[in-house]
Coordinates of C-alpha atoms in Angstrom, one line a residue:
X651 CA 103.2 89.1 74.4
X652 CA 106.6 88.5 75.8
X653 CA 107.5 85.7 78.7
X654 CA 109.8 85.1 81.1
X655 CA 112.6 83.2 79.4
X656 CA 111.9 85.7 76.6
X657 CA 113.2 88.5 78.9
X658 CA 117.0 88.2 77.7
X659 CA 116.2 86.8 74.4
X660 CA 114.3 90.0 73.7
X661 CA 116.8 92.6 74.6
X662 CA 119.3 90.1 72.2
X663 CA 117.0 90.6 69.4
X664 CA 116.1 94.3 70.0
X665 CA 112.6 93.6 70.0
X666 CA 109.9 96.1 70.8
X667 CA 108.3 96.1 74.0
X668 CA 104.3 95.9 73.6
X669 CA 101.3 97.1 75.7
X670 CA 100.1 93.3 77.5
X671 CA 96.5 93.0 76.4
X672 CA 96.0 90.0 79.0
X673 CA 93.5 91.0 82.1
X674 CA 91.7 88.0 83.9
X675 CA 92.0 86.3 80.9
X676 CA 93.7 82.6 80.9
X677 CA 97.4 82.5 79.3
X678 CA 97.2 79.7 76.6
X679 CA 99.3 77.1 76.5
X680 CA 101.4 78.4 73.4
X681 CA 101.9 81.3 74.8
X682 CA 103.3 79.8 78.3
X683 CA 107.2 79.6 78.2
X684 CA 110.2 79.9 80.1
X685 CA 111.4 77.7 83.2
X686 CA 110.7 78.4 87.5
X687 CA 114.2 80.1 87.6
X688 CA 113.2 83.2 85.7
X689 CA 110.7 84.1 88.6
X690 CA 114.0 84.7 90.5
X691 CA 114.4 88.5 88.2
X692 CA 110.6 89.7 89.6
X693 CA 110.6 88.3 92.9
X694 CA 114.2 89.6 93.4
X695 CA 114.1 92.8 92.5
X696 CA 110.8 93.5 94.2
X697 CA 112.4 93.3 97.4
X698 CA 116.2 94.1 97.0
X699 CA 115.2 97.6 98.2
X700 CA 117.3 99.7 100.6
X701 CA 113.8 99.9 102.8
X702 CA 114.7 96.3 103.9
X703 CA 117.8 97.6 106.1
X704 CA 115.3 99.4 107.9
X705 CA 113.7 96.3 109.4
X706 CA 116.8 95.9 111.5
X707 CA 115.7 98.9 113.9
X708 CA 111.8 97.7 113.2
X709 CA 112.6 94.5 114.8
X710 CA 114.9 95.7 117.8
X711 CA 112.3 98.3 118.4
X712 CA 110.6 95.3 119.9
X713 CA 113.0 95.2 123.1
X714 CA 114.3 91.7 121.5
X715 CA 118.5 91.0 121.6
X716 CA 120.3 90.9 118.2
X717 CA 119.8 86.9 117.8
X718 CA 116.4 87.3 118.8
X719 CA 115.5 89.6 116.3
X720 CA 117.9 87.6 113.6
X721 CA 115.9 84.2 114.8
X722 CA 112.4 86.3 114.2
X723 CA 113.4 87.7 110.5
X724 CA 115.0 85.2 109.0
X725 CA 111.7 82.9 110.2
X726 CA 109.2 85.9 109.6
X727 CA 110.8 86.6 105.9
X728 CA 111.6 82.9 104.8
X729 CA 108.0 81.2 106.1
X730 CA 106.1 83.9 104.7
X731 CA 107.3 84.2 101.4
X732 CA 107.6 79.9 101.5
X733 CA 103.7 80.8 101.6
X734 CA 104.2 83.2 98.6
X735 CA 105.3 79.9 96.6
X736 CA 103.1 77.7 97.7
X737 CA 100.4 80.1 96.2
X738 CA 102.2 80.6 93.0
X739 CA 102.0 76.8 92.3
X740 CA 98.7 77.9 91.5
X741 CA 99.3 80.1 88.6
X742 CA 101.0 77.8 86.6
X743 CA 98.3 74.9 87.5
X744 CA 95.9 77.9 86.3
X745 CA 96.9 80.0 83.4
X746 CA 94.8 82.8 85.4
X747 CA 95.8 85.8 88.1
X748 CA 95.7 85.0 91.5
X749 CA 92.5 87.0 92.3
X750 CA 90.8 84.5 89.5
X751 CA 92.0 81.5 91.1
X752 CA 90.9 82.4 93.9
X753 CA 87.4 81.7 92.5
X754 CA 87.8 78.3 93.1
X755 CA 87.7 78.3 96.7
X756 CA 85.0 81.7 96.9
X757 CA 82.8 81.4 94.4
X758 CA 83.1 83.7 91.0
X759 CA 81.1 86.8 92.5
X760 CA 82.2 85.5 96.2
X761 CA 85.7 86.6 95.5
X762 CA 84.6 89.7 95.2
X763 CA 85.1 90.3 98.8
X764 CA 89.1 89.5 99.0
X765 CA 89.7 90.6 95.8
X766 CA 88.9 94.3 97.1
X767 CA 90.8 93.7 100.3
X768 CA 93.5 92.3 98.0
X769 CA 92.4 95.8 95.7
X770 CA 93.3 97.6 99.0
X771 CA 96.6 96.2 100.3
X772 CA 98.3 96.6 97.5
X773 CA 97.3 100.3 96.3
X774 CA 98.2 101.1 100.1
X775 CA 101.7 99.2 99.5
X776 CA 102.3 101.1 96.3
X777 CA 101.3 104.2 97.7
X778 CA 103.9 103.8 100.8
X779 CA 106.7 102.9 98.4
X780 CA 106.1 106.0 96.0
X781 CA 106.1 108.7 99.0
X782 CA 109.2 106.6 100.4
X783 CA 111.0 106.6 97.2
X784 CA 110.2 110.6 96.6
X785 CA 111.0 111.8 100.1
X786 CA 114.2 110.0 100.4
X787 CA 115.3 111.6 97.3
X788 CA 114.7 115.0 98.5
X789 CA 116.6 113.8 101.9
X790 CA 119.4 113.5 99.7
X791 CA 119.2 116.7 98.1
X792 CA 118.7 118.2 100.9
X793 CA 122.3 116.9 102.7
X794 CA 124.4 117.8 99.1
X795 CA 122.6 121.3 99.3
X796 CA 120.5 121.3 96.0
X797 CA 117.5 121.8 97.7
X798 CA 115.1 118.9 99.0
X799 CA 112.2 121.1 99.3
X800 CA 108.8 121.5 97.2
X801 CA 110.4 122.0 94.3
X802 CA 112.7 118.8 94.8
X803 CA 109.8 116.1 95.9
X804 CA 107.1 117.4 93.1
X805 CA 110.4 116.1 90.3
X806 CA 111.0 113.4 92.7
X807 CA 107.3 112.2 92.5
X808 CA 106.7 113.2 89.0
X809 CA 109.7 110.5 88.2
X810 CA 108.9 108.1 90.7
X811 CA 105.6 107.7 89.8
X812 CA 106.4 107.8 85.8
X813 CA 108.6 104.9 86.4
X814 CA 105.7 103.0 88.7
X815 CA 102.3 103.6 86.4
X816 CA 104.7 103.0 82.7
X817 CA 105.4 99.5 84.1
X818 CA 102.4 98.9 85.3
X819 CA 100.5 99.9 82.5
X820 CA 102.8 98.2 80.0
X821 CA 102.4 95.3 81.5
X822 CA 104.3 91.4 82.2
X823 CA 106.9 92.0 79.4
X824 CA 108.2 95.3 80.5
X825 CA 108.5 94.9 84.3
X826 CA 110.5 91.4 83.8
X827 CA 113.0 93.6 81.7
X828 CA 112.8 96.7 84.0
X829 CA 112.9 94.3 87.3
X830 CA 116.0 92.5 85.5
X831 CA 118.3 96.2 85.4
X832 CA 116.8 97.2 88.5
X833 CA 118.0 93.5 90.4
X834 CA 121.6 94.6 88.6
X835 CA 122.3 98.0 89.5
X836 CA 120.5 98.1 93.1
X837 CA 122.3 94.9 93.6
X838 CA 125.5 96.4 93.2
X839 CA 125.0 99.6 94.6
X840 CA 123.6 97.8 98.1
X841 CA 126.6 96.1 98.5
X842 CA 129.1 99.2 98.0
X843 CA 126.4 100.7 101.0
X844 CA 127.3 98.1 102.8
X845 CA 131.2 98.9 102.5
X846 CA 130.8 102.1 102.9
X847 CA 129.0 102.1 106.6
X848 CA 130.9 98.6 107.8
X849 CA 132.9 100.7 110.4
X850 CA 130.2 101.6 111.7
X851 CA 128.9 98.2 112.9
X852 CA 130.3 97.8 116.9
X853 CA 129.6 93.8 117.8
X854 CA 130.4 94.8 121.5
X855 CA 127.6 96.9 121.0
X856 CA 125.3 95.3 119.5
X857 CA 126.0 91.7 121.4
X858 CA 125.1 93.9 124.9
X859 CA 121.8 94.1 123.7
X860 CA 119.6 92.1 126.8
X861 CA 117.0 89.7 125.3
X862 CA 113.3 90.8 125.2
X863 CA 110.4 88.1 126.4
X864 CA 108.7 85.7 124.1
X865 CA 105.5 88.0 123.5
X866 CA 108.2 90.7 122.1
X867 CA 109.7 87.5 120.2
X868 CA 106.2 86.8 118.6
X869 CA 105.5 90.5 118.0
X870 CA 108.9 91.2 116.0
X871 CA 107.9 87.8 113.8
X872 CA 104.6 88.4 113.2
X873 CA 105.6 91.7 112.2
X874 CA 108.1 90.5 109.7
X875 CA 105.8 88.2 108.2
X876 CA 103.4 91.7 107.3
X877 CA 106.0 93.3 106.0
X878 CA 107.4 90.6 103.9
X879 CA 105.6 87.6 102.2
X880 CA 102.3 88.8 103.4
X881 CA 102.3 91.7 101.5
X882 CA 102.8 90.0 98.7
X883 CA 100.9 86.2 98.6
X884 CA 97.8 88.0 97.3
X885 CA 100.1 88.2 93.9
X886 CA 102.2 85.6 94.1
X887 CA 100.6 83.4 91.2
X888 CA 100.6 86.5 88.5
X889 CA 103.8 85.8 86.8
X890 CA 103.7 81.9 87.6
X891 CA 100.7 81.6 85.4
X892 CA 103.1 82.5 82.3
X893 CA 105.4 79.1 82.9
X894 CA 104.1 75.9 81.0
X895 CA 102.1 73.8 83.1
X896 CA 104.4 70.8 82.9
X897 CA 106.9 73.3 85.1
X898 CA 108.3 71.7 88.9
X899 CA 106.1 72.7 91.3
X900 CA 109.0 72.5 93.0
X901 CA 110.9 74.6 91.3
X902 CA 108.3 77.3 91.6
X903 CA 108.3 77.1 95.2
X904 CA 112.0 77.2 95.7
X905 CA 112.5 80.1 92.9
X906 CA 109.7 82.6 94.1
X907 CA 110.6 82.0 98.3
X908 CA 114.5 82.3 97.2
X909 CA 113.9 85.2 94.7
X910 CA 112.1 86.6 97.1
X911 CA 114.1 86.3 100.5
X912 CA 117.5 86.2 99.4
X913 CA 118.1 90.5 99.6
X914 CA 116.0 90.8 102.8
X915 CA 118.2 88.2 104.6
X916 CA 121.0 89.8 103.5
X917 CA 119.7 93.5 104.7
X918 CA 118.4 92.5 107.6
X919 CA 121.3 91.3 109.0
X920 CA 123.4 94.4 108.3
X921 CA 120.5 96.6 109.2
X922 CA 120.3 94.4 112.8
X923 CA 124.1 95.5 113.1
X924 CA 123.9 99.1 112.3
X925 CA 120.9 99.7 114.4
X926 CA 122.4 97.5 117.0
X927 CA 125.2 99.7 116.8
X928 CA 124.1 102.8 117.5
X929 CA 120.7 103.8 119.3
X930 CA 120.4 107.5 117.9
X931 CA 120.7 105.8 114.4
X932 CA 117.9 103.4 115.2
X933 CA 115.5 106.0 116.4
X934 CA 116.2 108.0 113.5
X935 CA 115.4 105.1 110.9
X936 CA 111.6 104.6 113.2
X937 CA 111.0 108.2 111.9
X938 CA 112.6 108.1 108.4
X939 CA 113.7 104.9 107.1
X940 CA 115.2 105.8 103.9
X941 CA 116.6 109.2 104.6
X942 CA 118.1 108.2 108.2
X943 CA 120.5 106.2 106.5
X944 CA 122.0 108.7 104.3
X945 CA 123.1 110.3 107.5
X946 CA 126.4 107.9 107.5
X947 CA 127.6 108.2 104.3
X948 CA 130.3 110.2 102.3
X949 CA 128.7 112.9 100.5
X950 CA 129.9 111.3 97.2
X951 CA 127.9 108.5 97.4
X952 CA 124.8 110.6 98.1
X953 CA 123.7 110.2 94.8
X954 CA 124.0 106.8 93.9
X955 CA 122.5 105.9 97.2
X956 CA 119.4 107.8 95.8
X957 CA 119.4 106.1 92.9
X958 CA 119.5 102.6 94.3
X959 CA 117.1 103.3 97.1
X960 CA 114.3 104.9 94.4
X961 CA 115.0 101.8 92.0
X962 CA 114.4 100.0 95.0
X963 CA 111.0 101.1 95.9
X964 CA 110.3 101.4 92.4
X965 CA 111.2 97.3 91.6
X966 CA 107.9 97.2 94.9
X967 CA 105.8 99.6 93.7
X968 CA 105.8 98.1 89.8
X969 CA 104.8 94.6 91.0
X970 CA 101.8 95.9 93.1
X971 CA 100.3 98.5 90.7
X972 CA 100.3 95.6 88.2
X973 CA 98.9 93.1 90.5
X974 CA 96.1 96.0 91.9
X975 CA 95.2 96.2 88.9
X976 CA 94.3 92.6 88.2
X977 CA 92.8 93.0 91.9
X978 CA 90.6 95.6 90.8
X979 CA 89.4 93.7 87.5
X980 CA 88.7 90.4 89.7
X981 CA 86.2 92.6 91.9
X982 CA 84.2 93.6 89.3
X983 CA 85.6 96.6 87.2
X984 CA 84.6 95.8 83.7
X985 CA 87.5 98.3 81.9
X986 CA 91.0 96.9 80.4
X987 CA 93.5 95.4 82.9
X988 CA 96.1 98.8 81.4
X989 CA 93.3 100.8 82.7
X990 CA 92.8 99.9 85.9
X991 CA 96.6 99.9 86.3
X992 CA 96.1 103.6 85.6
X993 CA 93.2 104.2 87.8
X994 CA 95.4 102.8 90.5
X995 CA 98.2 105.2 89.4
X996 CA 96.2 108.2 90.1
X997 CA 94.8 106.8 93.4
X998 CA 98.8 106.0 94.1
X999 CA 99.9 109.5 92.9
X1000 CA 96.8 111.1 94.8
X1001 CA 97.8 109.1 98.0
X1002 CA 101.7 110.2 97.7
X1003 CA 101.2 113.7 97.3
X1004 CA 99.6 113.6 100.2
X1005 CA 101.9 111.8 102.3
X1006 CA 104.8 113.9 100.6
X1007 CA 103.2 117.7 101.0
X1008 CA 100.3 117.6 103.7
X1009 CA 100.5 115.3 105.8
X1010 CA 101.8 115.1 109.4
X1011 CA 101.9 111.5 110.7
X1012 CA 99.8 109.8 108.1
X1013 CA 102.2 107.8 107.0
X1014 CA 102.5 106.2 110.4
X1015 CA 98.2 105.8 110.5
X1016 CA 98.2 104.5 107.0
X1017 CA 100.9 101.6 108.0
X1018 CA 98.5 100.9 111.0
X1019 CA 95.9 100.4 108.6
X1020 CA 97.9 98.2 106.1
X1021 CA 98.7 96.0 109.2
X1022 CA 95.0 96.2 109.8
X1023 CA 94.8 94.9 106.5
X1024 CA 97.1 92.0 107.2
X1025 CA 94.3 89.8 109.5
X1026 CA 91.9 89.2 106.7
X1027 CA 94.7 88.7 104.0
X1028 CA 96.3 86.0 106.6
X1029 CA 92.4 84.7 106.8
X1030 CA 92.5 84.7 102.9
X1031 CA 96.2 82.9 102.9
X1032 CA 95.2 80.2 104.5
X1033 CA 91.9 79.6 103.0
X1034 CA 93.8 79.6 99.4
X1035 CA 96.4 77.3 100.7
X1036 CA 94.1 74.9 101.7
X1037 CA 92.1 74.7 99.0
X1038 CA 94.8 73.9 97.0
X1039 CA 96.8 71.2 98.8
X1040 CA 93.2 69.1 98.9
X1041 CA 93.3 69.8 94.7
X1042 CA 94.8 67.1 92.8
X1043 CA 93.7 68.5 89.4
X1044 CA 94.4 71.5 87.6
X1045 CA 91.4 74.4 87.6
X1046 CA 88.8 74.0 85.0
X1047 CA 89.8 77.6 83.5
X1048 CA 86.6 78.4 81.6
X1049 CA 84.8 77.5 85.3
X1050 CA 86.6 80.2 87.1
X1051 CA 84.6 82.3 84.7
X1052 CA 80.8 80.6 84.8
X1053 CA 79.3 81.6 87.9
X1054 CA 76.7 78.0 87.2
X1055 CA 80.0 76.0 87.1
X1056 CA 81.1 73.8 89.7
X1057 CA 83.1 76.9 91.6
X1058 CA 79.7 78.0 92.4
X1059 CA 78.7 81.8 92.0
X1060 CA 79.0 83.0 96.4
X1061 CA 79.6 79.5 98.3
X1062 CA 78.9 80.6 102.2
X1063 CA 81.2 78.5 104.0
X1064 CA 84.8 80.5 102.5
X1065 CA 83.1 83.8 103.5
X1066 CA 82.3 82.6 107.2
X1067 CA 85.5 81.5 107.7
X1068 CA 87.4 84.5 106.1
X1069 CA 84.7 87.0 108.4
X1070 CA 85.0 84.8 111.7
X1071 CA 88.6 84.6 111.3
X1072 CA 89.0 88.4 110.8
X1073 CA 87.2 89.0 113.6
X1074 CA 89.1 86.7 115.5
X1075 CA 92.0 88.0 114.6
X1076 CA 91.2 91.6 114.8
X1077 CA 90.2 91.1 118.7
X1078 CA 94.1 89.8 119.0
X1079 CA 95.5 92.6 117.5
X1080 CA 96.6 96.2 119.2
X1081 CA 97.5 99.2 116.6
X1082 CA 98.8 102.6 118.5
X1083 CA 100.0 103.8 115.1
X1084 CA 96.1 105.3 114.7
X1085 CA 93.9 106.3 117.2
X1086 CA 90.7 105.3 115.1
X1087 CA 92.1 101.7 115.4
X1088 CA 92.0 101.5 119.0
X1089 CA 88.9 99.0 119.0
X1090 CA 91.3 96.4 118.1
X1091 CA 92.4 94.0 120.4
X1092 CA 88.7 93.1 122.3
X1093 CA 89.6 89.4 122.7
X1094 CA 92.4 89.9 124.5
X1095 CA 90.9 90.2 128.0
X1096 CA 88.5 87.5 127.1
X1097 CA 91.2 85.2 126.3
X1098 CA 93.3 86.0 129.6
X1099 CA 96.3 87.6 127.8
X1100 CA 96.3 90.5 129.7
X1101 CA 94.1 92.8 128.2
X1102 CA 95.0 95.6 125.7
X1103 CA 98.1 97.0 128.0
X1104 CA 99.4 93.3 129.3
X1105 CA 102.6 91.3 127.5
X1106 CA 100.5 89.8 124.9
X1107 CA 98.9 93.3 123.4
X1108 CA 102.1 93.8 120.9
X1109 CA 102.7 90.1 119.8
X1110 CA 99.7 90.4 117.5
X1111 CA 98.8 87.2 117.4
X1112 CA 95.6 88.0 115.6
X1113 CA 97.7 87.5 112.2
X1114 CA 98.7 84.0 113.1
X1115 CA 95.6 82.5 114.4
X1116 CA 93.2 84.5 111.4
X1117 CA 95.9 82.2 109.0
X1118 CA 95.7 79.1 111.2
X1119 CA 91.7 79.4 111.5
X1120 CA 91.1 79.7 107.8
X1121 CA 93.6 77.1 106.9
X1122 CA 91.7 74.4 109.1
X1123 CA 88.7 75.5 108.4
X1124 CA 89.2 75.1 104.5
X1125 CA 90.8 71.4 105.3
X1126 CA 88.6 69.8 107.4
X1127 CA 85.3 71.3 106.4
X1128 CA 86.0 72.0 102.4
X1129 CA 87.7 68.6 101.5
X1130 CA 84.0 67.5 100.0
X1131 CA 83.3 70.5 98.3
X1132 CA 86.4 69.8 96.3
X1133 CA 86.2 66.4 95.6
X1134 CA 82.9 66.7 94.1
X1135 CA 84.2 69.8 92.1
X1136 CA 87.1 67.8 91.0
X1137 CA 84.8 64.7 90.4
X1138 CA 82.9 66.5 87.2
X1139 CA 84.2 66.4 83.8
X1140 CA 85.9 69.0 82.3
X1141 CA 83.7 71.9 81.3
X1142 CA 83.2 71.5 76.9
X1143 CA 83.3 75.1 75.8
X1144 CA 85.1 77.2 77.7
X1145 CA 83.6 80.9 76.8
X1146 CA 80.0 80.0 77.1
X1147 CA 78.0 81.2 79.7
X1148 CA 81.4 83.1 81.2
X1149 CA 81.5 86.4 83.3
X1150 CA 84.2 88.4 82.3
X1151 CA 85.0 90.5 85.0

């Protein structure tokens, strides 16, 4: 098994990837290597895709001016993946995934319950990025006239999801070196897009934009958090766990939130220009986001924009089928982590095909129900969070294991908080994208915000107070269950007694 800092040395020395064998299993300490910086390669190239342009017209789609919208991203993307780091302090304080750290604040068999919403997200994610990635390539096609029709998207998705399930299978050695080439050449590629369409950019234009209210404000941010670092904290400690534990906390924290945030900043603000610009062109990218920005290019860069927008959605899609997997294992599946990578593959593949070839406006439902998804993993956010910040030791690792250790087996007061914030946080919540989530949004008359149609209906504040309730929760009513966790001695045989899955 391969680390981080072992990345470049490997492709020095030539030496052959390997299938990872590690599931839920704690990382040793000999095998731990490498230093924060290298989670800059993962974390980058996750999120360097072409998809984050997009977010320019997302965000304006709100009725919020151009420095509204730049005040609500660059907050939305940097605070949520800041949370991302925070989490990933864990891995490397736990050698584990960050579904089995998560033990120590629900109970072995208690974390069950996120680690299938966790399970869920992510799948969803992955499945999103793959139909992206395959219909923008048949977009493409479609403008050079070599087709872009069945024939096209079935290649398309056969490469796609080749590329997604290989890495994710293979496991932590291969998608550092894949997420490495893919930070290079979509790296480069972005920024020759960005020459490309500059005339297009109109500041007059985009300046005249009238500013939106603070309940748009809100909406936009909250939205930018779900899209960005809340898609992702339920991972954040998987590649962490492989640095040594002596590693800067700080370090990890700055590396992962940088890694992380650096492209998006960058795309958003062009993206918030060229939507700005030109209204046509940011109602186009609401109905196609990756194939509506084709539509200002030279034909001759048709083809590398394809490439760099499917690496893009690839570098996504790797991190997530990896990290459902190890979802999937933390809920209970009692198979190989490879495997349940490749269960997830098939679900993915399944879900894409049906996006791609039958599907109407499903994409639109589905992202209503990732969104949906996005209250009870805020819930779970801050629960983890607090939890750790009242830790002062590292996890007993052969504890997160023992259902009879001192995590406990299913502790009832996380599981209160993560239900009563969820349902919180679902009554402040309003989804139009599918009509069987129109129940959302029953606390908003309650609470004198106007009801499901007044100003506060789209600032979905449900994600932010679901966080905030958890967070509190955890701190003021979990600080004793923690000191008398951390107050045992360490646990003297570490496989005995241990539940695998």
């Amino acid at each position: 098994m391969t680390h981080p800092q072992d990345s470049v040395d490997s492709r020095s020395t030539g030496r052959q990837i390997q299938l990872e064998t590690h599931g839920l299993d704690v990382i040793g300490d000999a095998e731990r290597k490498g230093t924060p910086r290298t989670l800059f390669w993962p974390w980058f190239g996750a999120n360097v895709s072409v998809l984050g342009l997009s977010y320019g017209a997302f965000a304006l789609g709100f009725g919020i001016s151009f420095w509204q919208a730049l005040a609500a991203g660059v907050l939305g993307i940097v605070v949520s993946f800041l949370l991302c780091g925070f989490v990933a302090v864990a891995g490397k304080r736990g050698s584990a995934p960050t579904m089995v750290l998560s033990r120590a604040a629900y109970g072995v068999r208690g974390n069950r319950l996120p680690s299938v919403i966790s399970w869920m997200l992510t799948v969803g994610w992955e499945t999103v990025l793959t139909a992206l990635a395959t219909m923008a390539t048949a977009t493409v096609f479609s403008r050079l006239g070599w087709g872009g029709g069945t024939e096209t998207k079935v290649v398309a998705l056969i490469v796609v999801a080749a590329l997604t399930v290989v890495g994710g299978v293979m496991g932590f050695d291969l998608i550092m070196r894949l997420q490495t080439w893919i930070t290079v050449i979509t790296g480069v590629l972005t920024v020759v897009y960005v020459g490309l369409v500059a005339d297009h950019v109109h500041w007059s234009t985009v300046s005249a934009i009238p500013a939106g209210s603070a309940q748009e404000f809100i909406g936009a941010l909250v939205f930018m958090m779900t899209g960005f670092g809340l898609g992702w904290v339920n991972a954040a400690a998987d590649y962490s766990r492989y640095l040594p534990r002596s590693s800067s906390s700080r370090g990890v924290i700055g590396w992962t939130t940088f890694g992380a945030s650096v492209a998006p900043l960058l795309l958003l603000v062009f993206g918030l220009l060229l939507a700005g610009s030109s209204e046509t062109l940011s109602k186009a990218i609401a109905a196609d986001p990756i194939g509506a920005l084709t539509t200002i290019l030279p034909t001759w860069f048709l083809v590398p924009f394809a490439v760099v927008a499917v690496l893009g959605l690839v570098g996504g899609a790797v991190l997530d089928i990896y990290s459902s997997g190890l979802a999937l294992l933390s809920a209970g599946l009692p198979v190989p982590r490879y495997l349940a990578a490749l269960f997830d593959g098939v679900l993915m593949i399944a879900g894409s095909v049906y996006i791609v070839f039958f599907a109407d406006s499903f994409l639109a439902q589905f992202m209503g129900f990732l969104t949906t998804l996005g209250v009870p993993i805020a819930a779970w956010c801050g629960i983890m969070l607090a939890d750790l910040a009242l830790r002062r030791r590292d996890y007993d690792e052969g504890d997160l294991y023992r259902p009879h250790g001192r995590y406990g087996d299913v502790p009832l007061l996380p599981l209160l908080l993560t239900l009563g914030a969820t349902a919180v946080g679902w009554g402040l919540v309003t989804n139009t994208s599918a009509s069987w989530l129109t129940w959302q949004g029953y606390l908003l008359e309650p609470f004198g915000l106007g009801g499901k149609t007044g100003a506060w209906a789209y600032a979905n504040l449900g994600v932010l107070v679901a966080l905030a309730l958890a967070f509190l929760g955890t701190l003021i009513l979990g600080r004793g269950r923690v000191r008398e966790q951390e107050a045992q001695a360490p646990s003297p045989s570490p496989n005995e007694g241990v539940y695998s899955t």
